[in-house]
mmCIF file of C-alpha atoms and ligand atoms in Angstrom:
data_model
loop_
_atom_site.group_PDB
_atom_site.id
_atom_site.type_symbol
_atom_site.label_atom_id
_atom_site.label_comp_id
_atom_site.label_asym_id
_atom_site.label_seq_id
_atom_site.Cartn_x
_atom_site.Cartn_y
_atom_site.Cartn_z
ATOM 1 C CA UNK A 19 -16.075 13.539 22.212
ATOM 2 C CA UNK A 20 -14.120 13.109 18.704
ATOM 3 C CA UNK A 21 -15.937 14.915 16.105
ATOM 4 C CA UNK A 22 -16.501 12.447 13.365
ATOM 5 C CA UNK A 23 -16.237 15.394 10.551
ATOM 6 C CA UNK A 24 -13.256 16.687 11.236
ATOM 7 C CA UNK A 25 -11.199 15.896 8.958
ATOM 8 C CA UNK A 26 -8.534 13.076 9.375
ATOM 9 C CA UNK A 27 -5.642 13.413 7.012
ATOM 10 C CA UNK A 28 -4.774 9.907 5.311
ATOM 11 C CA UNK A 29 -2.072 7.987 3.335
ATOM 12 C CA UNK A 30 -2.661 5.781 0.469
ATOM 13 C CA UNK A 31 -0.538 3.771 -1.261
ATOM 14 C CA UNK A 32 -1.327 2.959 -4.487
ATOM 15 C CA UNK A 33 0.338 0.085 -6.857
ATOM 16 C CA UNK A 34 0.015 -1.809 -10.275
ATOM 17 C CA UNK A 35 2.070 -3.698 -12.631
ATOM 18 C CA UNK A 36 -0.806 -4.859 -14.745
ATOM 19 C CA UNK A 37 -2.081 -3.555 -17.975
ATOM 20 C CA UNK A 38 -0.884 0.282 -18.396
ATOM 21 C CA UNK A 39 0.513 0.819 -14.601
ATOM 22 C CA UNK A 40 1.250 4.412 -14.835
ATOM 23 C CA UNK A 41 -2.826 5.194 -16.584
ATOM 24 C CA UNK A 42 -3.735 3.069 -13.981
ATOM 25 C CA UNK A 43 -2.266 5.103 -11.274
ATOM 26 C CA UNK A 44 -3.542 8.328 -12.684
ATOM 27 C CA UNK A 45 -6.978 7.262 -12.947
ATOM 28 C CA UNK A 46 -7.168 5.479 -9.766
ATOM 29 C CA UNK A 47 -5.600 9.321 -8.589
ATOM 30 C CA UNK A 48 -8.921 10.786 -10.337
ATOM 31 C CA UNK A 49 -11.307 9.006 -9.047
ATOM 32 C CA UNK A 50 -10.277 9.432 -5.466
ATOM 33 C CA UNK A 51 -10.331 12.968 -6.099
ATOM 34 C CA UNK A 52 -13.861 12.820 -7.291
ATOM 35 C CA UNK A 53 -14.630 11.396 -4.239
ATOM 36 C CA UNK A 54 -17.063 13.171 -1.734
ATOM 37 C CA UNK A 55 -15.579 13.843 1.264
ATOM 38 C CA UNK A 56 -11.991 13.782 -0.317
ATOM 39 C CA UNK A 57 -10.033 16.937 -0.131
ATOM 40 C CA UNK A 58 -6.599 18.793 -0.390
ATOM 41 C CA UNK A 59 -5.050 15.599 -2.757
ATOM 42 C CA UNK A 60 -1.521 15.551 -2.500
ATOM 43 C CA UNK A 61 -0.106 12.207 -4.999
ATOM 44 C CA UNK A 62 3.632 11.906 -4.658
ATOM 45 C CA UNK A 63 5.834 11.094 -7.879
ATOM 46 C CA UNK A 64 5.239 7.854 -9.460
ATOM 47 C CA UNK A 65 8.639 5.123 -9.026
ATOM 48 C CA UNK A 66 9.361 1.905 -11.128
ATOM 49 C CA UNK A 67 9.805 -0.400 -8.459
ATOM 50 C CA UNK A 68 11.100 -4.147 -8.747
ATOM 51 C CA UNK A 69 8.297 -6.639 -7.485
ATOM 52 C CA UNK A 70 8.712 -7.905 -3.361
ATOM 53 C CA UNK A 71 7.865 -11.142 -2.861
ATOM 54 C CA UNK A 72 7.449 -13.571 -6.594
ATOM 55 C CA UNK A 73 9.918 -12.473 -8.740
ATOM 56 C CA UNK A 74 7.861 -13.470 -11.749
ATOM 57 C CA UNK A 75 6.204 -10.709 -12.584
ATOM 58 C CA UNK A 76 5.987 -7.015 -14.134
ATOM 59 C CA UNK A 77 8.094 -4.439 -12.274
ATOM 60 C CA UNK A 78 5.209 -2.131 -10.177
ATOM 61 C CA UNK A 79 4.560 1.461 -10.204
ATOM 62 C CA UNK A 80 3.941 2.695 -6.874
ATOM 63 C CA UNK A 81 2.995 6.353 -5.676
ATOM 64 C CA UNK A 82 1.739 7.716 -2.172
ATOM 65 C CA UNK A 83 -1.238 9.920 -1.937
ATOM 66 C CA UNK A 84 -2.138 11.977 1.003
ATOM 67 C CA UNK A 85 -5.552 13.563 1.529
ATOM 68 C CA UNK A 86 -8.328 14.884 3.554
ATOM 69 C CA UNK A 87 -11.497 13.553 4.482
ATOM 70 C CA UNK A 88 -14.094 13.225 6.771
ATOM 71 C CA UNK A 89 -15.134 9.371 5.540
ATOM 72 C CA UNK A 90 -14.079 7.141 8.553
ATOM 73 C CA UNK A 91 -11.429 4.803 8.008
ATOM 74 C CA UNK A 92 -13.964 1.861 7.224
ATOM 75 C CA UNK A 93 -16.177 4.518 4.751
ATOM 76 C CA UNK A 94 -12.274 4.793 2.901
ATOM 77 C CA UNK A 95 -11.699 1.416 2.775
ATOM 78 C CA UNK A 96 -15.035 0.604 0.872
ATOM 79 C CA UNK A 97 -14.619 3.271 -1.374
ATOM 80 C CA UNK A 98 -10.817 2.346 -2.217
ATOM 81 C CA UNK A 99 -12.119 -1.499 -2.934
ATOM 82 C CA UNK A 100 -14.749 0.025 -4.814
ATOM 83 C CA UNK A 101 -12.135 2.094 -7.275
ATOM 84 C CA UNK A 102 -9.801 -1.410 -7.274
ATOM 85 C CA UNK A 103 -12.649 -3.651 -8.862
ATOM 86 C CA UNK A 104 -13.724 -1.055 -10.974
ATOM 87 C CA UNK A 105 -10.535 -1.071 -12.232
ATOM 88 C CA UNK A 106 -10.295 -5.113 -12.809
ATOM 89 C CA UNK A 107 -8.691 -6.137 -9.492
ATOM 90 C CA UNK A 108 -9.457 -9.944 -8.923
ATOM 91 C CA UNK A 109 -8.408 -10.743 -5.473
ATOM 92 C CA UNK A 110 -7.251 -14.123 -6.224
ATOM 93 C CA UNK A 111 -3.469 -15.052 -6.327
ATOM 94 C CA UNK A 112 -1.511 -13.886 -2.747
ATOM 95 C CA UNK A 113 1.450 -11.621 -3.801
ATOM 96 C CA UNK A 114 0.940 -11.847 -7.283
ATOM 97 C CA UNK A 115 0.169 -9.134 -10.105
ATOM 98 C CA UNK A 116 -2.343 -6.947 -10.020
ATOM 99 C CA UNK A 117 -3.750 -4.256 -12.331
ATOM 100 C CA UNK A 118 -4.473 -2.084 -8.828
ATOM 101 C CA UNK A 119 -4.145 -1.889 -5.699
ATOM 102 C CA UNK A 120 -4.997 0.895 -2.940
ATOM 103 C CA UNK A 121 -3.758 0.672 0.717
ATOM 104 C CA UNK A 122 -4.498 2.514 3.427
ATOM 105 C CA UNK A 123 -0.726 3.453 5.277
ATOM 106 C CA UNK A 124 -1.878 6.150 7.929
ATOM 107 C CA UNK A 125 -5.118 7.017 8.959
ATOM 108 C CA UNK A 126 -4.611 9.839 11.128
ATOM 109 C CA UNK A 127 -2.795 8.818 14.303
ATOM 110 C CA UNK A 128 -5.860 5.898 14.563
ATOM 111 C CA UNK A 129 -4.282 2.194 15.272
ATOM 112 C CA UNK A 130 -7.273 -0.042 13.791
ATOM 113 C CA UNK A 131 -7.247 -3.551 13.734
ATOM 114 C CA UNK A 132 -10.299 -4.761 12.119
ATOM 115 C CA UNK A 133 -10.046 -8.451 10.670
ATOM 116 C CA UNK A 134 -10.409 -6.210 7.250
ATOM 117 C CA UNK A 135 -7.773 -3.318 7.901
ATOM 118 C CA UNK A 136 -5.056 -2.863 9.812
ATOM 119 C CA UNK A 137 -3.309 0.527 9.920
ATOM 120 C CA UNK A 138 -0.320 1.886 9.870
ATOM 121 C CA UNK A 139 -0.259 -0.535 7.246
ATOM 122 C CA UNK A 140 1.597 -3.970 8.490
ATOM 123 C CA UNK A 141 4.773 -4.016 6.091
ATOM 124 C CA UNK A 142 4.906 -0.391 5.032
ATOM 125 C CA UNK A 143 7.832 0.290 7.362
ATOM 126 C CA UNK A 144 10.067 -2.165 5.292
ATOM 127 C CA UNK A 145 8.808 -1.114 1.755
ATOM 128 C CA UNK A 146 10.911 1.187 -0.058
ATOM 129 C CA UNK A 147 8.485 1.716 -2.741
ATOM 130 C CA UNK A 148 6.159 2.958 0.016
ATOM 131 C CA UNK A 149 8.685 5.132 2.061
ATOM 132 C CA UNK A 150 10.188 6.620 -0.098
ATOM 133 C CA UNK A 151 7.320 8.174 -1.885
ATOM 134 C CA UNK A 152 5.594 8.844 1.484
ATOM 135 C CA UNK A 153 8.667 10.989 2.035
ATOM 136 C CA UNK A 154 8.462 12.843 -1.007
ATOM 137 C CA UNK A 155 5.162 14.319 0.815
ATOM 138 C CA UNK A 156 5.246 13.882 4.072
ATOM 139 C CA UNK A 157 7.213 15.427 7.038
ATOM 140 C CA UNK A 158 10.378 13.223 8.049
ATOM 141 C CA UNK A 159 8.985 13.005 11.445
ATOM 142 C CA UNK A 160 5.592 11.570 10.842
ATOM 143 C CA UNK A 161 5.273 8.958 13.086
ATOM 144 C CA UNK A 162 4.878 5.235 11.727
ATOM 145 C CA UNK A 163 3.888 3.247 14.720
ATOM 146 C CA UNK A 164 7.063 3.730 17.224
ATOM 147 C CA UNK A 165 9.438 4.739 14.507
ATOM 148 C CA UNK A 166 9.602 8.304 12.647
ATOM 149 C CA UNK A 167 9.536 7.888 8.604
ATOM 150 C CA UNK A 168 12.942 9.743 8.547
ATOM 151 C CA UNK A 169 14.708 6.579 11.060
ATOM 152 C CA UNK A 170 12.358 4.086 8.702
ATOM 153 C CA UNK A 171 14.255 5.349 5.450
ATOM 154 C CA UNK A 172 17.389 5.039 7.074
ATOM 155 C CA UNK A 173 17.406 1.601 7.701
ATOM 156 C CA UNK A 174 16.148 0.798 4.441
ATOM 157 C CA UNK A 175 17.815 0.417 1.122
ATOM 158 C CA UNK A 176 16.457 2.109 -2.628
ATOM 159 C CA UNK A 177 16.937 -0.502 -3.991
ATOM 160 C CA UNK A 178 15.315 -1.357 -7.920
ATOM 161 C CA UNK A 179 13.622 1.791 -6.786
ATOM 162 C CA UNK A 180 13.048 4.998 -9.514
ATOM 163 C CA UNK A 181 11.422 8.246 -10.074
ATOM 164 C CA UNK A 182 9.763 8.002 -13.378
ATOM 165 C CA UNK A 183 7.466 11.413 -12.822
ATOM 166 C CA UNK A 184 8.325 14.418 -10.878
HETATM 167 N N1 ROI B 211 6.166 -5.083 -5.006
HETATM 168 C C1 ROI B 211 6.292 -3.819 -5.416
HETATM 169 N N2 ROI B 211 7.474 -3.401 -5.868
HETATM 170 N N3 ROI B 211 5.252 -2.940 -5.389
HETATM 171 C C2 ROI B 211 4.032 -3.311 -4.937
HETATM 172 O O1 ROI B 211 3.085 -2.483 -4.921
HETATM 173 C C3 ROI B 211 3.860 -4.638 -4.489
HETATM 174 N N4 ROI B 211 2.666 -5.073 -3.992
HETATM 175 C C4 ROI B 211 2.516 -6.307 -3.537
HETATM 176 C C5 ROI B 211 3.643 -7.298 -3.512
HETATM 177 C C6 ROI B 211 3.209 -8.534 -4.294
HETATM 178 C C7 ROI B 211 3.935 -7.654 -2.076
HETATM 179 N N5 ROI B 211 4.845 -6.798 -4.114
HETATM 180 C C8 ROI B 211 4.967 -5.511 -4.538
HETATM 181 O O2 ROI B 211 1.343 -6.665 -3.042
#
């Protein structure tokens, strides 16, 4: 039988190009850490990235956090959407601005697909402002569904893609 504490080790990636990105980031970094049943934070460096999809918008900040914890995937999930409205997030406009938002990537080697949350995250293996960051903390040969992150990042470019904190 899986024990249910044991603790899974998770990838989130975070995002905003909407009032104060970067303070966004941070905070939305603080108050996953304050979470119970978070542990051993790792956040990668933060990366001006140029928006994918509508062009009309605010370039994004983007960062990867790993961490610990013994919530299950569904327990994170309510807690991240719980840090994204408290922070503003109005889930209106499809692929349009947003002053936060919190993805799970990786959830453990789990493959979930709830109507709610689907992990590994459906596009992450073609975003570079999510691979790249990912690699920054994470092993090359963490496994993305069928692909390693290191043969991921290979096939795709850095493009409008840069470090703004170390
Ligand atoms: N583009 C970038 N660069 N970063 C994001 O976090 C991001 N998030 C989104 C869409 C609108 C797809 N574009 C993005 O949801």
């Amino acid at each position: 039988m899986i024990d249910s504490q044991t603790p899974v080790e998770a990838y989130i990636g975070l995002g905003s190009n909407l009032d104060n990105p970067v303070a966004n980031l941070h905070s939305a970094y603080q108050a996953i850490c304050a979470l119970n049943s978070v542990t051993s934070p790792v956040l990668s460096p933060l990366y001006s990235s140029k928006p994918v999809g509508p062009q009309d918008q605010p370039d994004y900040v983007n960062a990867v956090l790993r961490i610990n914890t013994s919530l299950s995937a569904q327990q994170l999930l309510t807690e991240l959407q719980q840090i994204e409205n408290a922070h503003g997030r109005v889930r209106n406009i499809r692929w349009g601005a947003r002053t936060l938002d919190l993805d799970i990537l990786l959830f453990g080697n789990e493959v979930i697909n709830d109507t709610n949350l689907i992990v590994p995250h459906v596009e992450m293996a073609n975003r570079g402002f999510v691979l790249y960051p990912l690699a920054d903390i994470a092993p090359s040969d963490l496994q993305i569904g069928q692909s390693s992150l290191a043969q991921l990042l290979a096939a795709c470019p850095a493009d409008g893609l840069h470090k703004i904190t170390e």
